[in-house]
Amino acid sequence: SRPPSEGLARKVLTEKERSELGNVEGVTEDEEVLLRFSLKEAAYKALHPLLNQYVGFQEAEIHALSSEVGSALVRLNLKNGAHVRLGLDVTAHWRRLTVPVPATETETETDAETETEREEVFLSSARATLKAKEDEESGYGPMEE
């Protein structure tokens, strides 16, 4: 049987993104699929006020994930070319956090006195801006096909 993230990877990652899996230090491939998914969702939320249109999973790629600085490169390839016309620049950031697991309703006061369980999660964010014309040669253009 295949890992659960394999089906998600096929749905939300481009072929190029899938070929890059496994290169982020301290992040398993399964975690990286979820991280890239989370970063794409953050990018879409940042883009929507500027675009006001649907952006498909295959229209954005997340590259160069750095575990040292928690950043990623977002390349767009919108079918209607709006990213080129508007000069959109998208940056994404992430961090791994250790957080307490929320208590359930069945826990008693004595349970609360014991050590709280903790789990690791990813926090992701993105920012979309309109690039100034002089920035167009910065190398952050649309992804290659």
PDB file of C-alpha atoms in Angstrom:
ATOM      1  CA  SER A   1       0.000   0.000   0.000  1.00  0.00           C
ATOM      2  CA  ARG A   2       1.206   3.505  -0.783  1.00  0.00           C
ATOM      3  CA  PRO A   3       1.757   6.240   1.807  1.00  0.00           C
ATOM      4  CA  PRO A   4      -1.291   8.496   2.412  1.00  0.00           C
ATOM      5  CA  SER A   5       0.613  11.559   1.216  1.00  0.00           C
ATOM      6  CA  GLU A   6       1.253  10.019  -2.210  1.00  0.00           C
ATOM      7  CA  GLY A   7      -2.346  10.610  -3.330  1.00  0.00           C
ATOM      8  CA  LEU A   8      -2.259  14.152  -1.964  1.00  0.00           C
ATOM      9  CA  ALA A   9       1.076  14.787  -3.699  1.00  0.00           C
ATOM     10  CA  ARG A  10      -0.376  13.768  -7.073  1.00  0.00           C
ATOM     11  CA  LYS A  11      -3.322  16.100  -6.553  1.00  0.00           C
ATOM     12  CA  VAL A  12      -1.632  19.245  -5.226  1.00  0.00           C
ATOM     13  CA  LEU A  13       1.988  19.132  -6.423  1.00  0.00           C
ATOM     14  CA  THR A  14       3.350  19.560  -9.930  1.00  0.00           C
ATOM     15  CA  GLU A  15       5.549  16.872 -11.430  1.00  0.00           C
ATOM     16  CA  LYS A  16       8.610  19.054 -10.803  1.00  0.00           C
ATOM     17  CA  GLU A  17       7.664  19.538  -7.141  1.00  0.00           C
ATOM     18  CA  ARG A  18       7.199  15.789  -6.695  1.00  0.00           C
ATOM     19  CA  SER A  19      10.658  15.193  -8.181  1.00  0.00           C
ATOM     20  CA  GLU A  20      12.191  17.594  -5.614  1.00  0.00           C
ATOM     21  CA  LEU A  21      10.705  15.863  -2.542  1.00  0.00           C
ATOM     22  CA  GLY A  22      13.122  14.710   0.127  1.00  0.00           C
ATOM     23  CA  ASN A  23      15.647  17.550  -0.022  1.00  0.00           C
ATOM     24  CA  VAL A  24      14.604  19.606   3.010  1.00  0.00           C
ATOM     25  CA  GLU A  25      16.790  18.883   6.030  1.00  0.00           C
ATOM     26  CA  GLY A  26      14.846  17.605   9.034  1.00  0.00           C
ATOM     27  CA  VAL A  27      11.588  17.164   7.068  1.00  0.00           C
ATOM     28  CA  THR A  28      10.330  13.771   5.894  1.00  0.00           C
ATOM     29  CA  GLU A  29       8.863  13.422   2.388  1.00  0.00           C
ATOM     30  CA  ASP A  30       5.366  12.970   3.845  1.00  0.00           C
ATOM     31  CA  GLU A  31       5.802  16.121   5.929  1.00  0.00           C
ATOM     32  CA  GLU A  32       7.140  17.986   2.896  1.00  0.00           C
ATOM     33  CA  VAL A  33       4.015  17.168   0.876  1.00  0.00           C
ATOM     34  CA  LEU A  34       1.909  18.672   3.663  1.00  0.00           C
ATOM     35  CA  LEU A  35       4.264  21.643   3.994  1.00  0.00           C
ATOM     36  CA  ARG A  36       4.119  22.433   0.263  1.00  0.00           C
ATOM     37  CA  PHE A  37       0.320  22.086   0.368  1.00  0.00           C
ATOM     38  CA  SER A  38       0.183  24.481   3.326  1.00  0.00           C
ATOM     39  CA  LEU A  39       2.488  26.990   1.605  1.00  0.00           C
ATOM     40  CA  LYS A  40       0.361  26.894  -1.553  1.00  0.00           C
ATOM     41  CA  GLU A  41      -2.779  27.544   0.487  1.00  0.00           C
ATOM     42  CA  ALA A  42      -1.065  30.499   2.186  1.00  0.00           C
ATOM     43  CA  ALA A  43       0.031  31.833  -1.218  1.00  0.00           C
ATOM     44  CA  TYR A  44      -3.507  31.516  -2.611  1.00  0.00           C
ATOM     45  CA  LYS A  45      -4.922  33.453   0.329  1.00  0.00           C
ATOM     46  CA  ALA A  46      -2.331  36.187  -0.180  1.00  0.00           C
ATOM     47  CA  LEU A  47      -3.011  36.318  -3.943  1.00  0.00           C
ATOM     48  CA  HIS A  48      -6.794  36.406  -3.840  1.00  0.00           C
ATOM     49  CA  PRO A  49      -7.238  40.103  -2.920  1.00  0.00           C
ATOM     50  CA  LEU A  50      -5.017  41.035  -5.904  1.00  0.00           C
ATOM     51  CA  LEU A  51      -6.380  38.514  -8.418  1.00  0.00           C
ATOM     52  CA  ASN A  52      -9.922  37.755  -7.306  1.00  0.00           C
ATOM     53  CA  GLN A  53      -9.790  34.468  -9.220  1.00  0.00           C
ATOM     54  CA  TYR A  54      -9.346  30.763  -8.607  1.00  0.00           C
ATOM     55  CA  VAL A  55      -5.745  29.528  -8.730  1.00  0.00           C
ATOM     56  CA  GLY A  56      -5.306  25.808  -9.340  1.00  0.00           C
ATOM     57  CA  PHE A  57      -2.738  23.652  -7.571  1.00  0.00           C
ATOM     58  CA  GLN A  58      -0.860  23.147 -10.848  1.00  0.00           C
ATOM     59  CA  GLU A  59      -0.607  26.930 -11.415  1.00  0.00           C
ATOM     60  CA  ALA A  60       1.843  27.501  -8.548  1.00  0.00           C
ATOM     61  CA  GLU A  61       5.037  25.754  -7.555  1.00  0.00           C
ATOM     62  CA  ILE A  62       6.902  25.851  -4.258  1.00  0.00           C
ATOM     63  CA  HIS A  63      10.693  25.566  -4.632  1.00  0.00           C
ATOM     64  CA  ALA A  64      13.932  26.011  -2.702  1.00  0.00           C
ATOM     65  CA  LEU A  65      12.523  25.252   0.713  1.00  0.00           C
ATOM     66  CA  SER A  66      15.121  26.192   3.287  1.00  0.00           C
ATOM     67  CA  SER A  67      14.916  24.687   6.751  1.00  0.00           C
ATOM     68  CA  GLU A  68      17.546  27.169   7.976  1.00  0.00           C
ATOM     69  CA  VAL A  69      15.576  30.323   7.205  1.00  0.00           C
ATOM     70  CA  GLY A  70      12.107  28.822   6.753  1.00  0.00           C
ATOM     71  CA  SER A  71      11.483  30.376   3.366  1.00  0.00           C
ATOM     72  CA  ALA A  72      10.381  29.123  -0.032  1.00  0.00           C
ATOM     73  CA  LEU A  73      10.283  30.418  -3.572  1.00  0.00           C
ATOM     74  CA  VAL A  74       6.807  30.591  -5.164  1.00  0.00           C
ATOM     75  CA  ARG A  75       6.631  30.461  -8.958  1.00  0.00           C
ATOM     76  CA  LEU A  76       3.338  31.171 -10.690  1.00  0.00           C
ATOM     77  CA  ASN A  77       2.062  30.005 -14.068  1.00  0.00           C
ATOM     78  CA  LEU A  78      -1.532  31.223 -14.184  1.00  0.00           C
ATOM     79  CA  LYS A  79      -3.388  30.049 -17.277  1.00  0.00           C
ATOM     80  CA  ASN A  80      -4.622  33.576 -18.038  1.00  0.00           C
ATOM     81  CA  GLY A  81      -1.179  35.180 -17.535  1.00  0.00           C
ATOM     82  CA  ALA A  82      -2.410  37.591 -14.825  1.00  0.00           C
ATOM     83  CA  HIS A  83       0.778  37.055 -12.803  1.00  0.00           C
ATOM     84  CA  VAL A  84       2.823  38.505 -15.679  1.00  0.00           C
ATOM     85  CA  ARG A  85       0.445  41.395 -16.444  1.00  0.00           C
ATOM     86  CA  LEU A  86       0.239  42.412 -12.785  1.00  0.00           C
ATOM     87  CA  GLY A  87       3.886  41.722 -11.962  1.00  0.00           C
ATOM     88  CA  LEU A  88       3.010  39.580  -8.945  1.00  0.00           C
ATOM     89  CA  ASP A  89       5.707  38.620  -6.475  1.00  0.00           C
ATOM     90  CA  VAL A  90       4.875  35.978  -3.868  1.00  0.00           C
ATOM     91  CA  THR A  91       7.065  35.030  -0.929  1.00  0.00           C
ATOM     92  CA  ALA A  92       6.330  32.191   1.474  1.00  0.00           C
ATOM     93  CA  HIS A  93       7.676  31.374   4.910  1.00  0.00           C
ATOM     94  CA  TRP A  94       7.328  28.468   7.306  1.00  0.00           C
ATOM     95  CA  ARG A  95       8.361  27.293  10.718  1.00  0.00           C
ATOM     96  CA  ARG A  96       8.028  24.020  12.614  1.00  0.00           C
ATOM     97  CA  LEU A  97       6.446  24.530  16.045  1.00  0.00           C
ATOM     98  CA  THR A  98       5.895  22.227  18.984  1.00  0.00           C
ATOM     99  CA  VAL A  99       2.476  22.909  20.484  1.00  0.00           C
ATOM    100  CA  PRO A 100       0.341  21.350  23.222  1.00  0.00           C
ATOM    101  CA  VAL A 101      -2.318  18.909  22.068  1.00  0.00           C
ATOM    102  CA  PRO A 102      -5.763  20.338  22.945  1.00  0.00           C
ATOM    103  CA  ALA A 103      -7.470  18.649  25.882  1.00  0.00           C
ATOM    104  CA  THR A 104     -10.530  16.538  25.166  1.00  0.00           C
ATOM    105  CA  GLU A 105     -13.855  16.857  26.961  1.00  0.00           C
ATOM    106  CA  THR A 106     -13.278  13.500  28.662  1.00  0.00           C
ATOM    107  CA  GLU A 107     -10.157  14.643  30.518  1.00  0.00           C
ATOM    108  CA  THR A 108     -10.569  15.264  34.226  1.00  0.00           C
ATOM    109  CA  GLU A 109      -8.894  17.818  36.454  1.00  0.00           C
ATOM    110  CA  THR A 110      -6.357  15.210  37.565  1.00  0.00           C
ATOM    111  CA  ASP A 111      -5.482  14.582  33.910  1.00  0.00           C
ATOM    112  CA  ALA A 112      -4.794  18.296  33.509  1.00  0.00           C
ATOM    113  CA  GLU A 113      -2.183  18.123  36.254  1.00  0.00           C
ATOM    114  CA  THR A 114      -0.104  15.603  34.295  1.00  0.00           C
ATOM    115  CA  GLU A 115       2.317  16.680  31.598  1.00  0.00           C
ATOM    116  CA  THR A 116       0.558  17.928  28.482  1.00  0.00           C
ATOM    117  CA  GLU A 117       1.081  16.011  25.267  1.00  0.00           C
ATOM    118  CA  ARG A 118       2.813  17.962  22.536  1.00  0.00           C
ATOM    119  CA  GLU A 119       2.903  17.636  18.759  1.00  0.00           C
ATOM    120  CA  GLU A 120       4.848  19.239  15.940  1.00  0.00           C
ATOM    121  CA  VAL A 121       3.035  21.369  13.369  1.00  0.00           C
ATOM    122  CA  PHE A 122       4.001  23.662  10.512  1.00  0.00           C
ATOM    123  CA  LEU A 123       3.051  27.336  10.557  1.00  0.00           C
ATOM    124  CA  SER A 124       3.039  28.851   7.083  1.00  0.00           C
ATOM    125  CA  SER A 125       2.481  32.328   5.695  1.00  0.00           C
ATOM    126  CA  ALA A 126       2.785  34.124   2.386  1.00  0.00           C
ATOM    127  CA  ARG A 127       2.839  37.654   1.051  1.00  0.00           C
ATOM    128  CA  ALA A 128       1.831  38.759  -2.447  1.00  0.00           C
ATOM    129  CA  THR A 129       2.874  42.133  -3.818  1.00  0.00           C
ATOM    130  CA  LEU A 130       2.859  43.922  -7.132  1.00  0.00           C
ATOM    131  CA  LYS A 131       6.438  44.283  -8.362  1.00  0.00           C
ATOM    132  CA  ALA A 132       7.758  47.610  -9.556  1.00  0.00           C
ATOM    133  CA  LYS A 133       8.697  47.577 -13.258  1.00  0.00           C
ATOM    134  CA  GLU A 134      12.442  47.844 -12.460  1.00  0.00           C
ATOM    135  CA  ASP A 135      12.216  44.585 -10.463  1.00  0.00           C
ATOM    136  CA  GLU A 136      11.007  42.499 -13.402  1.00  0.00           C
ATOM    137  CA  GLU A 137      14.507  41.193 -14.160  1.00  0.00           C
ATOM    138  CA  SER A 138      14.968  39.858 -10.610  1.00  0.00           C
ATOM    139  CA  GLY A 139      14.778  36.205 -11.649  1.00  0.00           C
ATOM    140  CA  TYR A 140      11.527  35.455  -9.817  1.00  0.00           C
ATOM    141  CA  GLY A 141       9.489  35.160 -12.968  1.00  0.00           C
ATOM    142  CA  PRO A 142       6.954  32.514 -13.944  1.00  0.00           C
ATOM    143  CA  MET A 143       7.840  28.854 -13.642  1.00  0.00           C
ATOM    144  CA  GLU A 144       9.228  27.055 -16.643  1.00  0.00           C
ATOM    145  CA  GLU A 145       6.994  24.662 -18.531  1.00  0.00           C
TER     146      GLU A 145
END
